[in-house]
Amino acid sequence: MARSLAAVLLLMVAAAGASHAASPAELYWKIALPTLPMPGAIRDLINPVSSAASASKEDTVNNVFFLEKDLFPGSKMTLHFTRATAGAALLPRGRADSVPFASEKLPEILSQLSVPAGSPAADAMRSTLAECEAAPQAGEAKRCATSLESMVEFAASSLGTRDVHAVSTEVDRAGPTRRQAYRVEAVRPVPVSGGDMVACHGMAYAYAVFGCHTTTAAAYTVTLAGADGTKAEALAACHTDAAPRVAEAYKRLGVAPGSVPVCHFLPQDDMLWVRN
């Protein structure tokens, strides 16, 4: 009889204990998606990099909007790549599921995770829980994934197949990046079979949490060169929907909502899941 995924994972964890131990996330990935490379957004949580430089919310790449027509080799824009999940741990599913994840349980959550009530970290967690509990947009499916397993399962369920892969923004600098001018060197469309995808955004929390939702945005992989020599393979998403955040972008850019696609780059801890 075929072993369940969980049973196989337990066997691999036990075997790893006698040698160079891989993380539970690496073991799960090898079982669930054995032929696919792990995106940097996950690798960086398994092998933590230096904390991201501090930046205001408006200073990050996902808050810099531009028109799709302006995304071409030779164009320039000022960007700051940051991570909402900097320093967060990617918890195994069993551990993540053992901790409550609800606004009404926040005092218990803070106690379990040794986060001081009233601290900036606690305030960020409160905001994340509220965002996770907010109703989805019309026609959208959403889930806040507190483990890699939960995220993969949501992506596969939403896309109707386990034959999926994930891509994320990759920056070649191990430490914090700075706000600077970048030049676009190349633009390549991300093939999106069936026209829809799942976007997962890193969220501020005591451990790694991803806000995932379905979307029909167009996506591009963009090669960027920074003024200080930083290189990036950045994901750009271009929207024509009327979500409040996108509607504000149309206003900033001075174009009618829904008339043309508006785009933004994804931070290093965001991912797009698409069918193979």
XYZ file of C-alpha atoms in Angstrom:
276
model
C 0.000 0.000 0.000
C 1.365 3.451 -0.905
C 2.523 5.479 2.047
C 0.855 8.828 2.732
C 2.855 12.008 2.173
C 2.990 12.583 5.933
C 4.304 9.061 6.587
C 7.027 9.388 3.969
C 8.019 12.761 5.407
C 8.345 11.274 8.895
C 10.595 8.518 7.552
C 12.800 11.059 5.775
C 13.056 13.217 8.888
C 14.160 10.177 10.897
C 16.734 9.218 8.278
C 18.073 12.766 8.102
C 18.789 12.720 11.819
C 21.611 10.223 11.279
C 23.366 12.382 8.667
C 23.480 15.997 7.585
C 19.964 16.961 8.594
C 17.854 18.789 6.034
C 15.142 21.076 7.315
C 11.513 19.865 7.390
C 10.726 22.423 4.656
C 13.456 21.012 2.393
C 12.258 17.468 3.000
C 8.656 18.391 2.285
C 9.638 20.222 -0.907
C 11.588 17.191 -2.179
C 8.497 15.027 -1.700
C 5.771 17.393 -2.850
C 7.622 19.095 -5.729
C 10.684 16.896 -6.378
C 11.582 18.183 -9.859
C 11.162 21.899 -9.194
C 13.689 24.405 -7.826
C 12.810 26.008 -4.523
C 12.130 29.760 -4.934
C 14.384 32.206 -3.131
C 11.504 33.379 -0.939
C 11.527 29.928 0.711
C 15.294 29.354 0.618
C 15.870 32.635 2.441
C 13.662 31.459 5.318
C 15.558 28.170 5.607
C 18.954 29.894 5.390
C 18.251 33.317 6.911
C 19.974 36.370 5.484
C 20.678 39.599 7.303
C 17.628 41.566 8.339
C 16.285 43.931 5.731
C 17.082 47.595 6.017
C 14.368 49.653 7.651
C 12.001 51.362 5.238
C 8.662 53.072 5.331
C 5.756 51.149 3.854
C 5.626 53.582 0.922
C 9.338 53.031 0.228
C 9.083 49.341 -0.726
C 8.942 47.926 -4.254
C 5.331 46.749 -4.036
C 4.242 50.339 -3.389
C 6.012 51.778 -6.446
C 3.489 51.606 -9.287
C 4.195 52.173 -12.967
C 2.464 51.579 -16.292
C 3.036 48.355 -18.213
C 4.086 50.341 -21.282
C 7.009 51.769 -19.284
C 8.476 48.320 -18.594
C 11.123 47.976 -21.297
C 14.933 47.569 -21.530
C 16.596 50.869 -20.780
C 13.856 52.275 -18.552
C 14.861 53.383 -15.048
C 13.085 53.509 -11.707
C 13.978 53.977 -8.045
C 13.293 50.883 -5.922
C 13.952 49.442 -2.473
C 13.811 45.651 -2.047
C 12.770 44.652 1.485
C 11.414 41.601 3.297
C 8.351 41.566 5.544
C 9.503 38.152 6.815
C 13.109 39.139 7.596
C 14.309 37.097 10.566
C 11.124 34.988 10.723
C 11.276 31.210 11.037
C 9.462 28.864 8.663
C 7.652 26.558 11.086
C 6.838 22.898 10.393
C 3.105 22.445 9.953
C 2.624 20.616 13.241
C 4.234 23.429 15.217
C 2.400 26.147 13.261
C -0.953 24.428 13.738
C -0.350 24.163 17.496
C -0.332 27.967 17.869
C -3.680 29.809 17.655
C -4.053 32.159 14.686
C -6.966 34.488 15.395
C -7.358 38.082 16.577
C -9.440 36.999 19.578
C -6.544 34.788 20.697
C -3.853 37.457 20.363
C -2.980 37.629 24.107
C -2.495 33.843 24.158
C -0.461 33.970 20.928
C 1.828 36.686 22.286
C 2.357 34.694 25.481
C 3.168 31.460 23.619
C 5.619 33.226 21.311
C 7.148 35.464 24.023
C 6.225 38.678 22.200
C 5.695 41.646 24.579
C 2.168 43.045 24.451
C 2.121 46.606 23.144
C 5.425 46.206 21.313
C 5.825 47.085 17.602
C 6.033 43.357 16.860
C 2.713 42.746 18.640
C 1.096 45.629 16.738
C 2.338 44.182 13.437
C 0.926 40.770 14.353
C -2.434 42.346 15.215
C -2.530 44.026 11.794
C -1.608 40.789 10.019
C -4.340 38.832 11.795
C -6.916 41.504 10.900
C -5.818 41.395 7.255
C -6.020 37.609 7.221
C -9.538 37.707 8.670
C -10.814 40.320 6.210
C -13.270 39.090 3.571
C -11.766 38.284 0.150
C -12.399 40.457 -2.886
C -15.297 39.378 -5.113
C -14.338 36.263 -7.070
C -11.118 35.814 -5.100
C -10.065 32.864 -2.945
C -7.647 33.639 -0.110
C -5.807 31.953 2.743
C -3.131 33.005 5.183
C -0.673 30.120 5.127
C 1.262 29.561 8.343
C 3.384 26.737 6.902
C 4.898 25.703 3.586
C 2.537 22.728 3.441
C -0.516 24.967 3.809
C 0.727 27.289 1.065
C 1.442 24.479 -1.422
C -1.937 22.888 -0.738
C -3.773 26.192 -1.273
C -1.927 26.852 -4.539
C -2.606 23.343 -5.846
C -6.268 23.456 -4.821
C -6.822 26.916 -6.320
C -5.119 26.028 -9.599
C -6.794 22.614 -9.813
C -3.557 20.627 -10.065
C -0.459 19.666 -8.082
C 1.607 20.217 -11.233
C 2.586 23.741 -10.187
C 5.709 25.772 -9.584
C 6.577 28.996 -7.783
C 8.738 31.940 -8.753
C 9.974 34.856 -6.648
C 12.162 37.942 -6.849
C 15.862 37.099 -6.523
C 18.418 39.733 -5.482
C 22.141 38.906 -5.583
C 22.970 40.773 -2.372
C 22.998 38.737 0.854
C 22.579 41.682 3.201
C 20.111 44.564 3.226
C 19.616 46.506 0.021
C 19.200 50.271 -0.209
C 16.806 52.506 -2.062
C 18.462 53.325 -5.369
C 18.037 53.713 -9.122
C 17.738 50.512 -11.156
C 17.990 50.110 -14.917
C 15.808 47.525 -16.692
C 18.038 45.216 -18.734
C 15.525 42.588 -19.907
C 11.803 41.797 -19.633
C 10.378 38.270 -20.040
C 6.704 37.257 -19.605
C 5.969 34.586 -16.989
C 3.950 31.881 -18.798
C 0.588 31.592 -17.035
C -1.275 28.479 -18.173
C -5.034 29.022 -17.949
C -4.669 32.738 -17.233
C -4.843 32.598 -13.426
C -2.264 32.233 -10.670
C -1.853 32.357 -6.901
C 0.095 35.196 -5.295
C 1.541 34.680 -1.807
C 2.830 37.719 0.079
C 5.139 37.605 3.081
C 3.485 39.178 6.120
C 4.845 40.707 9.317
C 4.527 38.095 12.069
C 6.565 36.288 14.733
C 7.103 33.422 12.290
C 6.714 33.093 8.528
C 3.143 33.752 7.368
C 2.056 34.217 3.750
C -1.132 35.911 2.618
C -2.169 33.955 -0.480
C -4.917 34.781 -2.965
C -5.952 33.980 -6.504
C -5.314 36.586 -9.193
C -5.390 37.012 -12.960
C -2.604 39.605 -13.170
C -0.020 39.435 -15.951
C 3.514 38.772 -14.681
C 7.024 39.419 -15.921
C 10.547 38.498 -14.851
C 12.642 41.662 -15.097
C 16.446 41.808 -15.004
C 17.504 44.916 -13.069
C 20.915 46.506 -12.513
C 21.300 48.804 -9.510
C 23.503 51.877 -9.350
C 25.712 50.167 -6.726
C 26.117 47.001 -8.814
C 23.258 45.039 -7.238
C 21.622 42.655 -9.719
C 18.053 41.422 -9.424
C 15.718 39.079 -11.262
C 12.532 40.770 -10.091
C 8.922 39.712 -10.547
C 6.539 42.386 -11.781
C 2.759 41.965 -11.573
C 0.474 44.083 -13.773
C -3.183 44.552 -12.778
C -6.328 45.910 -14.385
C -8.674 45.172 -11.470
C -10.343 47.722 -9.218
C -9.016 46.593 -5.810
C -8.668 49.600 -3.457
C -4.852 49.540 -3.518
C -4.772 49.327 -7.324
C -7.430 52.034 -7.642
C -5.189 54.353 -5.631
C -2.330 53.534 -8.001
C -4.444 54.572 -10.997
C -5.099 57.886 -9.262
C -1.384 58.411 -8.585
C -0.515 57.653 -12.211
C -3.260 59.884 -13.586
C -5.055 57.244 -15.670
C -8.633 55.981 -15.572
C -9.168 52.829 -13.434
C -9.093 49.691 -15.570
C -8.040 51.558 -18.715
C -4.485 50.188 -18.852
C -2.482 47.745 -16.705
C -0.589 49.184 -13.728
C 2.385 47.256 -12.411
C 4.531 46.856 -9.320
C 7.482 44.669 -8.382
C 7.154 41.918 -5.782
C 9.412 41.943 -2.697
C 11.843 39.080 -2.126
C 9.468 37.215 0.191
C 6.505 37.174 -2.220
C 5.802 34.337 -4.647
C 3.664 33.602 -7.674
C 2.366 30.058 -8.157
C 1.421 28.969 -11.689
C 0.600 25.729 -13.467
C 3.417 23.954 -15.308
